[in-house]
Amino acid sequence: MNTDPAQGAQAPNQFALLRQRRFAPFFWTQFAGAANDNLFKFAFTVMVTYQLSVGWLPPATAGMVIGALFILPFLLLSASSGQLADKFEKTALIRFVKNLEIGIMALAAWAFVGGNVVVLLLCVFLMGVHSTLFGPVKFAYLPQALDERELTGGNGMLEMGTFVAILLGNVVGGLLVAVHGIGHATVAVACLVLALTGRLAAQFIPPAPATDPGLAINWNPVSETWRNLKLARSNIVVFRSMLGISWMWFFGAVFLSNFPAFAKEVLHGNEQVASLLLVLFSIGIGVGSLLCEKLSHRHVEIGLVPLGALGMTVFTVDLYFALQGLPSAAQYTLGSFVSLPGHWRVMADLVLLSLFAGLYSVPMYALIQLRSAPTHRARIIAANNILNALFMIGSALVAGALLESGFSISQIFLFVGVANAVVALYIFLLVPEYLLRFIAWGASRLVYRYVVKGSANIPLQGPAVLAANHVSFVDAILLMAASPRPIRFLMDHRIFRIPVLGWLFRLARCIPIASQKDDPVTYQRAFEEAALVLREGELLGIFPEGGITADGKLQPFRAGVMKILEQAEADQLTVPVIPMALTNLWGSFFSRIEKDGAMTRPFRRGFFSRVGLNIGEAIPSSEVSPQGLQASVGSLLAP
């Protein structure tokens, strides 16, 4: 699906955001912080895995212990940090957090030079505190600085930047700590430099006003955590998206925490091989995150989430089989590791499974930001961080228990790959919007070349009626693909009897309607449900012709739209009507051009035939009439 160039020019692409003050200083602040977190943690992990002998911290579990200690503050302090981010001006809070980072890194520098493992573990916890305070501010800042058409790209850039920072942090941390004689001191200096760099970048972030300055802070983490989770559950799509993101962190934590041991014990590689695995994983996440804007055409496209979940499972399972029967050596160097053809399949699987993880996570983050109320958006993000922490701690516990039970690391990877398929299916059945958007996204890109013009005319908030011509059995699916928001459709009740399509439309909660003469009960119930859709502030899609055209021509519009608008007026709602025209669908497989009926010649026009949707400007309800609306849609059909 493509949008018209004129509209695409209204918003800069994701890379252009790096030239704007509202985004660039914030991006580099986040980048420096993520790089510092990971340089510090990975250097410390390599130190206790390869260099020091610490009896109470064995190498096989060191990565998991450090990871769990880092995320523990997310569980304990996220509730308070979410309140702080809603109550106070965000830029001042960011600068305070970066000042805290400088102090923590000064302590860590001293501990690295002295080889003090206990103090370094304390610093891991304190850096977790730093990240806990920064998390809600980070994701609540973006919707204040960017509009809807920039939000996916901005999140993609932030996700890409974060994982490039993770990549650089891990690579540099692994290389510096391995320098003979001065490795620990060099790591100490690098951590301090990055902390100071992040604080300098934060100085240029523009102000971001508090969204709920009158909030009374509840410092009880237990009661506030429970209240935040209840707040998140009030929007079921947002809450289940949070569960989906938390699962992604469970999935990713299994890989990230086990890479040093995986490189050493399964692949028989040295520290440089461990760093390579993290490089590949980070590259994949970064590429997948950047692809989101391209594939979504600058909307929050949650249809990418099922695609991401599928890829995560496929390439994780393939990774397990790629590991079987690999040759082993006493210890591979980086050069000898990459010289073996069998290792290239392992590396490709790591890149691809992480790429699909990027496609999975970015739309979910953008959806939470877009659909959370601004006054408590940071607290919703905090609730998300709490769930993330629980899932990541659970990941460490499950992986540790499996290791203790005799499972290998490659078998643990297989376990999470299969579990990912089960969890994803469960989430998509609970929230069918993901599956519906995936089908709509696929149909608009894999079946047709779909060009949308005027997508900015679909309102991002509030009730509206979308009125389109009715050309084929997939009109509703194509309209879904063009809208940044869910649409509830009024549809002929006979369509629900068609195999597959009927199931799909029921899943989309489409509203069956019959003529008053044929079925007065269904007729009346349809208008009652339509009124409820508008009262709830949703989009209502209608086909005013009353049925699919049999000759390809625009049929007279019926008066049902007026009945809908009259009820909206009685409900004291301001409901604009958006005229829409589907073009070039007549003659397709799903239209009624064939004498024997629709869907009788599967490859009538082949794949990728060009179809379009032209969306007109909103018409105030007071100016709508069936004849006038028909004329508006007809004008959009004109070449």
XYZ file of C-alpha atoms in Angstrom:
639
model
C 0.000 0.000 0.000
C 1.231 3.458 -0.861
C 0.038 6.855 0.231
C 0.112 9.833 -2.057
C 3.404 11.768 -2.126
C 1.736 15.015 -1.209
C 0.658 13.655 2.101
C 3.926 11.911 2.705
C 5.590 15.298 2.478
C 3.566 16.598 5.382
C 5.696 14.693 7.880
C 9.463 14.205 7.754
C 10.737 10.663 7.430
C 12.282 9.047 10.448
C 15.859 10.020 9.575
C 14.884 13.674 9.127
C 13.846 13.689 12.793
C 17.536 13.555 13.697
C 17.858 17.103 12.375
C 15.110 18.473 14.613
C 15.615 19.711 18.147
C 12.356 18.166 19.395
C 13.826 14.704 18.698
C 17.603 14.740 18.159
C 18.885 15.715 21.677
C 16.436 13.261 23.230
C 17.596 10.526 20.826
C 21.275 11.067 21.691
C 20.512 11.207 25.411
C 18.807 7.816 25.142
C 21.587 6.523 22.898
C 24.358 7.441 25.354
C 22.428 5.960 28.283
C 21.748 2.662 26.515
C 25.373 2.432 25.372
C 26.576 3.054 28.909
C 24.217 0.504 30.453
C 25.434 -2.192 28.121
C 29.109 -1.319 28.033
C 29.103 -1.509 31.815
C 27.008 -4.685 32.112
C 28.727 -6.617 29.326
C 32.229 -5.686 30.441
C 31.293 -6.799 33.954
C 29.749 -10.050 32.632
C 32.833 -10.848 30.550
C 35.051 -10.047 33.518
C 33.323 -12.562 35.814
C 32.826 -15.127 33.013
C 36.331 -15.202 31.566
C 38.740 -13.305 33.839
C 37.873 -13.644 37.530
C 37.151 -16.743 39.548
C 34.239 -15.950 41.854
C 33.007 -19.070 43.596
C 29.574 -17.693 44.505
C 28.989 -16.326 40.953
C 29.683 -19.179 38.476
C 30.185 -18.183 34.806
C 27.147 -20.139 33.559
C 24.753 -18.052 35.650
C 26.613 -14.723 35.875
C 24.809 -13.187 32.912
C 21.387 -14.128 34.280
C 22.213 -12.827 37.781
C 23.439 -9.492 36.428
C 20.402 -9.212 34.145
C 17.954 -9.993 36.940
C 19.630 -7.521 39.304
C 19.427 -4.796 36.662
C 15.681 -5.231 36.104
C 14.724 -5.660 39.767
C 14.266 -1.862 40.232
C 11.733 -1.860 37.371
C 9.583 -4.084 39.535
C 10.106 -2.086 42.731
C 10.115 1.529 41.534
C 8.232 1.761 38.234
C 4.992 2.803 39.914
C 6.657 5.812 41.527
C 8.611 6.750 38.383
C 5.414 6.783 36.316
C 3.801 9.234 38.723
C 6.871 11.483 38.664
C 6.844 11.555 34.843
C 3.164 12.572 34.747
C 3.475 15.154 37.528
C 6.702 16.978 36.613
C 8.114 18.643 33.542
C 9.825 15.834 31.653
C 12.999 17.563 30.506
C 13.962 18.566 34.049
C 13.359 14.991 35.165
C 15.548 13.650 32.359
C 18.406 15.925 33.409
C 18.087 14.827 37.038
C 18.290 11.178 35.979
C 21.397 11.831 33.884
C 23.056 13.555 36.870
C 22.336 10.409 38.870
C 23.998 8.318 36.167
C 27.228 10.293 36.507
C 27.396 9.532 40.225
C 26.705 5.812 39.720
C 29.366 5.521 37.030
C 31.924 7.247 39.236
C 31.342 4.545 41.872
C 31.483 1.808 39.204
C 34.775 3.218 37.860
C 36.328 2.858 41.293
C 35.032 -0.721 41.585
C 36.296 -1.720 38.130
C 39.794 -0.488 38.906
C 39.789 -2.378 42.225
C 38.035 -5.494 40.874
C 35.335 -5.199 43.536
C 32.543 -7.534 42.337
C 30.154 -6.717 45.197
C 30.247 -2.964 44.505
C 29.840 -3.618 40.782
C 26.711 -5.673 41.519
C 25.432 -2.725 43.568
C 26.103 -0.439 40.600
C 24.167 -2.816 38.335
C 21.190 -2.371 40.654
C 21.649 1.414 40.745
C 21.828 1.607 36.952
C 18.568 -0.324 36.977
C 17.165 2.433 39.215
C 18.426 5.016 36.705
C 16.743 3.213 33.815
C 13.530 2.741 35.815
C 13.263 6.497 36.347
C 14.057 7.216 32.699
C 11.713 4.643 31.102
C 8.290 6.284 31.619
C 9.680 9.723 30.733
C 11.194 8.329 27.538
C 8.033 6.818 26.116
C 5.707 9.555 27.408
C 7.897 12.256 25.816
C 7.540 10.950 22.252
C 3.753 11.443 21.848
C 4.175 15.023 23.102
C 6.933 15.749 20.588
C 5.651 13.802 17.541
C 2.310 13.491 15.768
C 0.585 10.229 14.815
C 2.202 10.002 11.382
C 5.646 10.385 12.985
C 5.087 8.119 15.965
C 5.947 4.790 14.331
C 9.043 6.288 12.691
C 10.103 7.972 15.924
C 9.697 4.740 17.875
C 11.542 2.875 15.143
C 14.418 5.336 15.307
C 14.510 5.131 19.084
C 14.427 1.321 19.003
C 17.099 1.234 16.305
C 19.240 3.721 18.207
C 18.818 1.793 21.423
C 19.978 -1.454 19.891
C 22.826 0.161 17.981
C 23.841 1.611 21.348
C 23.518 -1.855 22.876
C 25.635 -3.187 20.030
C 28.342 -0.570 20.455
C 28.225 -0.795 24.224
C 28.607 -4.567 24.196
C 31.292 -4.599 21.530
C 33.313 -1.812 23.104
C 32.797 -3.219 26.595
C 33.951 -6.677 25.491
C 36.979 -5.299 23.673
C 38.057 -2.859 26.376
C 37.792 -5.273 29.274
C 39.970 -7.756 27.373
C 42.869 -5.291 26.948
C 45.727 -6.792 28.935
C 46.721 -4.854 32.017
C 44.593 -1.737 31.524
C 41.227 -3.219 30.491
C 39.374 -2.509 33.745
C 40.637 1.069 34.002
C 39.729 1.712 30.361
C 36.166 0.493 30.958
C 35.930 2.803 33.971
C 36.928 5.842 31.900
C 34.545 4.915 29.052
C 31.578 4.613 31.444
C 32.238 8.076 32.869
C 32.644 9.642 29.409
C 29.328 8.209 28.222
C 27.510 9.421 31.338
C 28.828 12.947 30.798
C 27.938 12.822 27.087
C 24.350 11.841 27.880
C 24.013 14.682 30.360
C 25.331 17.169 27.799
C 22.798 15.998 25.187
C 19.983 16.286 27.741
C 20.752 19.964 28.160
C 19.383 20.623 24.644
C 16.070 18.757 24.977
C 13.179 21.265 24.656
C 10.671 21.568 27.521
C 7.919 18.938 27.725
C 5.149 20.168 30.065
C 3.726 18.004 32.823
C 0.504 16.285 31.777
C -0.964 15.969 35.289
C 0.766 18.549 37.545
C -1.893 18.233 40.238
C -1.252 14.532 40.766
C -0.841 13.510 44.417
C 1.985 10.981 44.495
C 1.414 7.674 46.228
C 4.804 6.445 47.438
C 3.526 2.989 48.380
C 4.941 0.831 45.551
C 2.566 -2.077 46.166
C -0.705 -0.146 46.122
C 0.458 2.151 43.325
C 1.641 -0.769 41.212
C -1.769 -2.393 41.612
C -3.506 0.885 40.746
C -1.364 1.338 37.626
C -2.147 -2.168 36.446
C -5.871 -1.536 36.988
C -5.520 1.729 35.085
C -3.896 -0.100 32.198
C -6.581 -2.792 32.197
C -9.248 -0.142 31.629
C -8.180 -0.163 27.949
C -8.105 -3.826 27.065
C -6.245 -3.420 23.740
C -3.537 -1.359 25.447
C -3.236 -3.796 28.349
C -2.929 -6.857 26.130
C -0.408 -5.014 23.985
C 1.589 -4.503 27.173
C 1.452 -8.249 27.767
C 2.691 -8.787 24.211
C 5.638 -6.426 24.735
C 6.461 -8.090 28.042
C 6.551 -11.451 26.315
C 8.977 -10.003 23.751
C 11.265 -8.985 26.614
C 10.983 -12.504 28.094
C 11.949 -13.863 24.683
C 14.805 -11.401 24.131
C 16.181 -11.734 27.667
C 16.679 -15.469 27.162
C 19.042 -14.700 24.280
C 20.782 -11.604 25.623
C 21.531 -13.026 29.066
C 22.822 -16.312 27.651
C 25.030 -15.027 24.828
C 28.336 -15.181 26.763
C 27.678 -18.740 27.957
C 26.185 -19.679 24.551
C 29.299 -18.453 22.766
C 31.627 -20.232 25.185
C 29.849 -23.552 25.841
C 27.792 -24.203 22.688
C 29.751 -22.479 19.922
C 33.146 -22.857 21.671
C 34.063 -19.270 20.884
C 36.057 -16.663 22.738
C 34.990 -13.234 23.994
C 35.025 -11.831 20.464
C 32.518 -14.470 19.320
C 30.239 -13.503 22.203
C 30.471 -9.896 21.058
C 29.691 -10.935 17.470
C 26.444 -12.594 18.563
C 25.341 -9.398 20.246
C 26.329 -7.404 17.151
C 24.155 -9.614 14.965
C 21.212 -9.503 17.360
C 21.412 -5.716 17.626
C 21.698 -5.247 13.855
C 18.583 -7.350 13.361
C 16.554 -5.386 15.908
C 17.725 -2.097 14.403
C 16.873 -3.075 10.822
C 13.469 -4.446 11.859
C 12.685 -1.278 13.787
C 13.549 0.942 10.822
C 11.502 -1.217 8.460
C 8.365 -0.538 10.498
C 7.886 2.971 9.124
C 8.425 1.799 5.539
C 6.026 -1.119 5.873
C 3.396 0.865 7.778
C 3.537 4.018 5.633
C 3.810 6.266 8.687
C 0.792 4.964 10.527
C 0.699 2.901 13.695
C 0.337 -0.429 11.859
C -0.222 -3.231 14.343
C -0.744 -5.641 11.451
C 3.044 -6.046 11.508
C 2.890 -7.689 14.939
C 1.673 -11.155 13.763
C 4.263 -11.048 10.976
C 6.942 -10.339 13.569
C 5.755 -13.139 15.838
C 5.784 -15.628 12.970
C 9.338 -14.728 11.996
C 10.544 -14.910 15.602
C 9.316 -18.487 15.916
C 10.470 -19.696 12.481
C 14.051 -18.507 12.854
C 14.391 -19.476 16.511
C 13.362 -23.040 15.690
C 15.716 -23.025 12.705
C 18.520 -21.818 14.999
C 18.099 -24.941 17.120
C 18.472 -27.202 14.097
C 21.385 -25.122 12.791
C 23.248 -25.843 16.040
C 22.981 -29.609 15.682
C 26.133 -31.331 14.509
C 28.330 -28.243 14.343
C 32.056 -28.989 14.458
C 33.784 -28.034 17.680
C 37.250 -26.772 18.486
C 39.050 -26.034 21.705
C 38.152 -22.372 21.247
C 37.248 -20.494 18.091
C 38.619 -17.049 17.503
C 36.466 -14.575 15.601
C 38.269 -15.355 12.337
C 38.068 -19.132 12.643
C 34.412 -18.938 13.733
C 33.201 -16.969 10.712
C 35.289 -19.097 8.323
C 33.046 -22.142 8.845
C 29.952 -22.304 6.541
C 27.846 -23.954 9.269
C 28.212 -20.903 11.482
C 26.744 -18.618 8.797
C 23.337 -20.254 9.186
C 23.520 -19.618 12.936
C 24.414 -15.983 12.324
C 21.634 -15.556 9.737
C 19.067 -17.010 12.150
C 20.132 -14.584 14.887
C 19.829 -11.598 12.553
C 16.431 -12.645 11.197
C 14.804 -13.626 14.482
C 15.838 -10.290 15.976
C 14.714 -8.409 12.836
C 11.237 -9.866 13.257
C 11.356 -9.003 16.965
C 11.790 -5.372 15.868
C 8.733 -5.647 13.598
C 6.850 -7.145 16.554
C 7.714 -4.609 19.233
C 7.741 -1.149 17.587
C 4.034 -1.095 16.561
C 3.033 -2.264 20.041
C 4.956 0.548 21.722
C 3.449 3.084 19.314
C -0.062 1.736 19.927
C 0.307 2.095 23.709
C 1.560 5.656 23.331
C -1.198 6.601 20.882
C -4.151 5.098 22.726
C -3.211 5.928 26.319
C -4.791 9.066 27.779
C -2.148 11.853 27.915
C -2.853 12.638 31.589
C -1.701 9.215 32.738
C 0.362 7.996 29.795
C 3.571 7.784 31.862
C 1.813 5.678 34.485
C 0.637 3.307 31.753
C 4.257 3.095 30.553
C 5.299 2.450 34.159
C 2.763 -0.374 34.378
C 4.246 -1.739 31.169
C 7.726 -1.579 32.713
C 6.468 -3.459 35.761
C 5.119 -6.223 33.549
C 8.356 -6.216 31.543
C 10.344 -6.627 34.754
C 8.143 -9.497 35.926
C 8.495 -11.280 32.602
C 12.263 -10.722 32.457
C 12.727 -11.983 36.001
C 10.524 -14.905 35.055
C 12.749 -15.437 32.021
C 15.860 -15.630 34.214
C 14.130 -18.034 36.623
C 12.777 -20.293 33.883
C 16.086 -20.365 31.988
C 17.986 -21.017 35.211
C 15.623 -23.833 36.208
C 15.937 -25.438 32.786
C 19.731 -25.246 32.952
C 19.711 -26.800 36.434
C 17.424 -29.565 35.112
C 19.975 -30.525 32.488
C 18.614 -28.732 29.431
C 21.164 -27.241 27.069
C 21.153 -23.603 25.995
C 20.144 -24.595 22.455
C 17.176 -26.552 23.862
C 16.148 -23.479 25.877
C 16.185 -21.428 22.665
C 13.938 -24.039 21.033
C 11.588 -23.904 24.023
C 11.109 -20.136 23.791
C 10.670 -20.339 20.010
C 7.801 -22.812 20.317
C 6.355 -20.973 23.313
C 6.407 -17.758 21.277
C 4.034 -19.290 18.729
C 1.620 -20.374 21.471
C 1.706 -17.017 23.278
C 1.310 -15.038 20.047
C -1.701 -17.097 18.971
C -3.285 -16.601 22.394
C -2.780 -12.819 22.287
C -4.137 -12.531 18.746
C -7.252 -14.483 19.675
C -7.750 -12.241 22.719
C -7.201 -9.090 20.642
C -8.410 -9.923 17.127
C -7.529 -6.406 15.956
C -3.921 -7.571 15.504
C -4.937 -10.470 13.284
C -7.429 -8.355 11.351
C -4.868 -5.651 10.695
C -2.386 -8.309 9.574
C -4.903 -9.706 7.068
C -5.752 -6.193 5.862
C -2.054 -5.291 5.639
C -1.294 -8.477 3.700
C -4.237 -8.071 1.303
C -3.293 -4.485 0.514
C 0.316 -5.438 -0.270
C 0.366 -9.064 -1.395
C -2.859 -9.250 -3.411
C -3.116 -5.691 -4.741
C -0.972 -2.672 -5.383
C -3.008 -0.415 -3.146
C -2.664 3.362 -3.403
C -4.388 5.524 -0.790
C -4.909 9.251 -1.293
C -6.205 11.545 1.435
C -5.507 9.298 4.433
C -4.939 12.390 6.594
C -8.695 13.097 6.280
C -9.510 10.167 8.576
C -9.757 11.682 12.081
C -7.351 10.288 14.658
C -9.770 10.814 17.544
C -13.500 10.973 18.100
C -16.490 9.441 16.303
C -16.915 9.650 12.538
C -18.852 7.902 9.779
C -16.817 6.585 6.839
C -19.043 6.283 3.752
C -17.691 4.355 0.754
C -18.911 2.845 -2.502
C -19.380 -0.939 -2.448
C -17.549 -2.739 -5.257
C -16.379 -6.084 -3.870
C -16.451 -8.524 -0.975
C -13.112 -7.222 0.344
C -14.000 -3.516 0.481
C -14.085 -3.534 4.286
C -10.643 -5.183 4.463
C -9.118 -2.524 2.218
C -10.705 0.274 4.239
C -9.265 -1.275 7.418
C -5.803 -1.226 5.827
C -6.088 2.507 5.111
C -7.261 3.567 8.565
C -4.966 4.219 11.539
C -7.880 3.271 13.806
C -10.245 0.278 14.004
C -13.474 0.567 11.999
C -16.806 -1.054 12.877
C -18.760 -1.750 9.679
C -22.468 -2.024 8.942
C -22.664 -4.886 6.424
C -25.330 -6.872 4.601
C -26.222 -9.839 6.808
C -25.885 -12.243 3.860
C -22.137 -11.607 3.636
C -21.726 -13.295 7.023
C -22.773 -16.611 5.437
C -19.731 -16.689 3.126
C -17.031 -19.120 4.363
C -13.855 -17.471 5.690
C -15.042 -13.927 4.918
C -18.018 -14.369 7.239
C -15.717 -15.536 10.044
C -13.396 -12.631 9.369
C -16.183 -10.034 9.502
C -17.556 -11.512 12.725
C -14.041 -11.336 14.168
C -13.961 -7.652 13.159
C -17.212 -7.131 15.084
C -18.980 -5.982 11.929
C -22.667 -5.241 12.420
C -25.109 -7.271 10.264
C -27.965 -5.314 8.772
C -31.012 -6.431 6.793
C -33.804 -4.484 5.164
C -36.645 -3.476 7.450
C -39.039 -5.476 5.289
C -37.037 -8.722 5.372
C -35.906 -8.691 9.019
C -37.126 -5.766 11.162
C -35.372 -7.083 14.288
C -31.930 -7.211 12.618
C -32.611 -3.834 11.005
C -33.398 -2.134 14.318
C -30.555 -3.854 16.205
C -28.056 -2.702 13.561
C -28.918 0.975 14.061
C -28.804 0.585 17.842
C -25.288 -0.891 17.612
C -24.235 1.798 15.165
C -25.354 4.487 17.615
C -23.359 2.757 20.375
C -20.220 2.708 18.191
C -20.412 6.484 17.759
C -21.185 7.098 21.432
C -18.001 5.195 22.287
C -16.009 7.525 20.015
C -15.201 4.919 17.368
C -15.250 4.939 13.576
C -18.355 3.562 11.855
C -17.995 2.315 8.276
C -21.043 2.175 6.006
C -21.786 1.347 2.375
C -24.757 3.603 1.617
C -25.613 1.785 -1.649
C -26.951 -1.065 0.490
C -25.177 -3.808 -1.441
C -22.308 -4.672 -3.770
C -22.704 -3.190 -7.235
C -23.646 -5.666 -9.956
C -22.504 -3.528 -12.892
C -19.555 -1.551 -11.552
C -21.508 1.691 -11.402
C -22.282 3.786 -8.338
C -25.791 2.973 -7.130
C -28.199 5.434 -5.457
C -27.443 6.016 -1.773
C -30.083 5.005 0.728
C -31.365 7.054 3.639
C -29.849 4.890 6.412
C -26.996 7.364 6.868
C -29.532 10.035 7.831
C -31.032 7.763 10.492
C -27.548 7.243 11.943
C -26.807 10.975 11.991
C -30.172 11.844 13.521
C -29.507 9.479 16.410
C -26.006 10.947 16.838
C -27.524 14.423 17.027
C -29.997 13.180 19.641
C -26.988 11.856 21.566
C -25.426 15.338 21.320
C -22.508 14.082 19.241
C -20.626 15.950 16.538
C -20.094 13.282 13.893
C -18.426 14.213 10.575
C -18.965 12.040 7.508
C -15.880 11.103 5.458
C -16.619 10.271 1.787
C -14.405 7.517 0.351
C -14.155 5.990 -3.125
C -12.617 2.618 -3.926
C -11.249 2.573 -7.470
C -10.367 -0.140 -10.010
C -11.823 -2.968 -7.925
C -14.532 -3.714 -10.485
C -13.311 -6.677 -12.503
C -11.276 -8.152 -9.660
C -11.772 -11.675 -8.304
C -13.881 -10.381 -5.416
C -16.275 -8.308 -7.557
C -19.460 -9.498 -9.275
C -18.257 -9.056 -12.842
C -18.576 -12.764 -13.676
C -21.963 -14.137 -14.741
C -21.548 -17.035 -12.344
C -20.914 -14.684 -9.425
C -17.931 -13.351 -7.539
C -14.876 -15.411 -6.633
C -15.212 -17.890 -9.521
C -11.967 -17.107 -11.420
C -9.092 -16.967 -8.890
C -6.482 -15.361 -11.150
C -8.773 -13.159 -13.197
C -6.406 -10.171 -12.991
C -3.410 -11.913 -11.514
C -1.542 -10.661 -8.479
C -0.636 -7.074 -7.653
C -3.336 -5.448 -9.782
C -3.615 -1.742 -9.044
C -6.529 -0.590 -6.888
C -6.996 2.619 -4.960
C -8.863 4.521 -2.299
C -9.529 8.249 -2.535
C -10.594 9.863 0.749
C -12.348 13.209 0.695
C -12.544 15.956 3.277
C -14.964 15.591 6.182
C -18.545 16.769 5.638
C -20.342 18.236 8.695
C -23.367 16.124 9.623
C -25.654 19.119 9.175
C -24.713 19.277 5.470
C -25.157 15.586 4.665
C -27.907 14.213 2.434
C -27.991 10.876 0.558
C -27.836 12.633 -2.806
C -25.096 15.025 -1.745
C -23.015 12.224 -0.210
C -23.408 10.172 -3.391
C -22.179 13.139 -5.404
C -19.146 13.547 -3.104
C -18.188 9.873 -3.461
C -18.819 10.054 -7.208
C -16.480 13.020 -7.559
C -13.738 10.990 -5.861
C -14.191 8.257 -8.479
C -13.429 10.673 -11.300
C -9.956 10.098 -12.834
